Amino acid sequence: MKRFFILFILLFSLGLGAQENTRHKNVPLSTVLTELEALYDVKFSYNAGTIGGRRISLDLRTVSLQGALSRIEKDLNVVFEQVDERYYTLKNLELKTICGYLKDATAGHPVEGATIMNASKGTGTVSDEFGFFRLTNNGPSDTLYISFLGYRTLELPMAKIRERRCDTYTMSSEGYVLNEVVVREYLAEGIVKTQDGSIKINPQNLDILSGLVEPDVLQHVQLLPGVESPSETVSGLYIRGGSPDQNLILWDGIKMYNSDHFFGMISAFNPYITKDIRIYRSGVKPQYGDRVSGVVDIRTTNNVPSRIQGGLGANMTHADAYLEIPVSKDLGLLISGRRSITDIINTPAFNNFSSKVFQNTSITENQQIFQPEFSENREDFYFADVTLKLIAQLSQKDKLTVSNLFTTNKLDYSFSDMDFQIDSSDRLNIRNLGTNTTWSRDWSDKFSSRAQFYYSEYDFDYNGENGFFDDDFSVSKENNIKEIGANLRTDWTLNKTVFFTNGYQFFSNQVRYLLADRGFTESDNQNSPTHAIYSQLNYNKSSAWYVDLGLRANYYTALNSAFVEPRIYAERIFGEHFRLKGSAEIRNQAISQIIEFATLDFGLENQVWALAGEDGLPLLRSDQLSFGFQFSKNGWNVDVDAYYKNIDGFTSFTRGFESTENVFAEGSSATTGVDLLLKKKINKYATWLGYTYSTTDFTFENLNAGEPFKGNNNITHSLTWSHSYKWNNFQFSLGWRYRTGIPYTRALGISGENENASIEYAALNADNLSDYHRMDFSTMYEFNLSKNDSPIIGKLGFSVLNLYDRKNELSRNYALFEVFDDQNNSTVELREISKFSLNLTTNLVFRLSF
């Protein structure tokens, strides 16, 4: 027994020694190869000069033979070739340097800013203004991917590339012919004009824009001529005379009923996971329905990531992070999250945003009326959004994507005055939830289909209590939308010039609202299933004509009516530089926002979504025409559009005329305008001028004696002048905005006394606020933090909004206040209530991407 124990100890010690010998740290490669030969009974044939003094760290206990060989190949740039089951040869991996020039396949001009990526090594570069690029240390089995917004991605296997020769590579327009890009750099790099009349924005390739410290999905839209935001919010977009609730906003095919954070200061969509944004100001395709104004179609990537990549960053209002994860070769995940940091750290940017948002609300009025030393207040506010997307390449012809989005804004405010024993509170919660599943299949080179199923939910909940009036005073508002939908679509390429699209859409809205104010209650709960079929015939004859001819038919169950919407967009091309364009369309909308005055004391979010019905709100119906031309040559871009839009079905409740608060009237609006864009690029400097002349008139039979008057959103003149410049790793942008003041209804005085007092008004919207103007500035510095083959890109940005601190008046209305004298006698006083623009506001951002 003793001998057996000694033998066991001896064998165990030898085993430990053997295991220890297989743990190598910075040893010559020849030593590791000798160990592998002993462990696996193999032989390596190589020239001693090939491996030279190369050294490696490797634990042979934790890897197989193939794992060890793969690790050596990756770390030391060598390659093993298996001769038979036992013998291997070892050779140096010949790394190549590739260079070349990228040119547009049609126009022949250089493609600047294209990304050249070696996915297997994680290295990459960008083409310069001449389309030139150079990338080193590429293995013979690697593949380069060359991509740029608006072009098909090029795949270049290194095995087919000749080293030391800079070839020219041509890039063709991506997708079908209807996606052809007309202007590669419409306003700035990352913004292009497509042949179907839409504007396409890629936030990831976008140059910085004045006033923006980082990309914002809905801020970019406001830079286009014909798009205004009189309230300085991202969601308050008036597109060629239409109101914000008349815009169709889609995120991965999901209808969005709330598109902002922080009450309009920030968009609710993370720009760093957004692949592109398509904006239609007119000439909308028949696949887009149930809105009568603009379309903002936001899409995330549909490609399975080839490697883990992502980013994180923070500015002075929020922080975010995202990841693209390849679960397998055919399965990927996209995850992102953003959250405000305002409940953790107080920044100047947040304070300025708060001052603008909460002005003339109960939150600021309490702080102004009562002395801070005798009162207490609590203000808890945050916003957040989370996205999760699954991308599955089921086969070469089939792809499945599942997109999910959740956004929330929550405010919990309370105030108490210890002297007067007065308490008040405001609690607000806004949530938006959406999920979409899409299956797409390419049945052949000429025929494809797509099936989409989605669910969208919007939930608004407000409760307010105010001890200034009485102990039982409370106001509440609820607004909830639950929408399910399906979209079945087919695309058929008939020949080189004709493309045919057909589809069926179904969506059902369950819309509910409840208003409760001082014993008064109003509620509504409706369901409106809608069926639609649509067809579009696209004719594209290169260098001659481009025509989109569409037809859409809707059946609204709640109205028991069907409506047909013909649409056409056409371009006549004259040579390479000039084209005429025009569009005509009819569109309908069954859901819109109405103004409610129950929560007016709170001062925020006093609108609710409501459905059109046979006994309720009318259906909105729009007729639109546009005509213009475009010229592009030698860095010049001129784009002119004249348009006319008529919308029937307006009500005084949807437009919110304060002077006619208790009067219900139905009417229409008419908008006539001209949009002009003039842009010039000289090397690294670019400047563009956007100008809009527009008039919007309202006509209501029961208002203003039936005579037309200026619409609430009428802005006669609007001008944006922007400059951008690149220098080494820096970008600079400076912009100036000007517009005429919006109309308002002036108060003349008070009629009646005390409880019977009321405000007397002048003619509706007969006066205008002062003109609006401001200057914004931004700069960005980009740097590489990594010294290896996996780049870590850092960005440091700085922006200034309202550079010369202009105090712009955004709105003006009036209210009656009861005031008391020393003898406690009360009188009624008329007060002017104005909202002003954002003060001079600076912001900083720091980001890392990998």
CSV table of C-alpha atoms in Angstrom, one decimal, residues 81-88:
chain,number,residue,atom,x,y,z
A,81,GLU,CA,-1.8,24.1,-44.4
A,82,GLN,CA,-2.7,20.5,-43.5
A,83,VAL,CA,-0.9,18.0,-45.8
A,84,ASP,CA,-2.5,14.8,-44.4
A,85,GLU,CA,-3.8,13.6,-41.0
A,86,ARG,CA,-0.5,14.2,-39.3
A,87,TYR,CA,1.7,16.6,-41.2
A,88,TYR,CA,1.3,20.5,-41.4
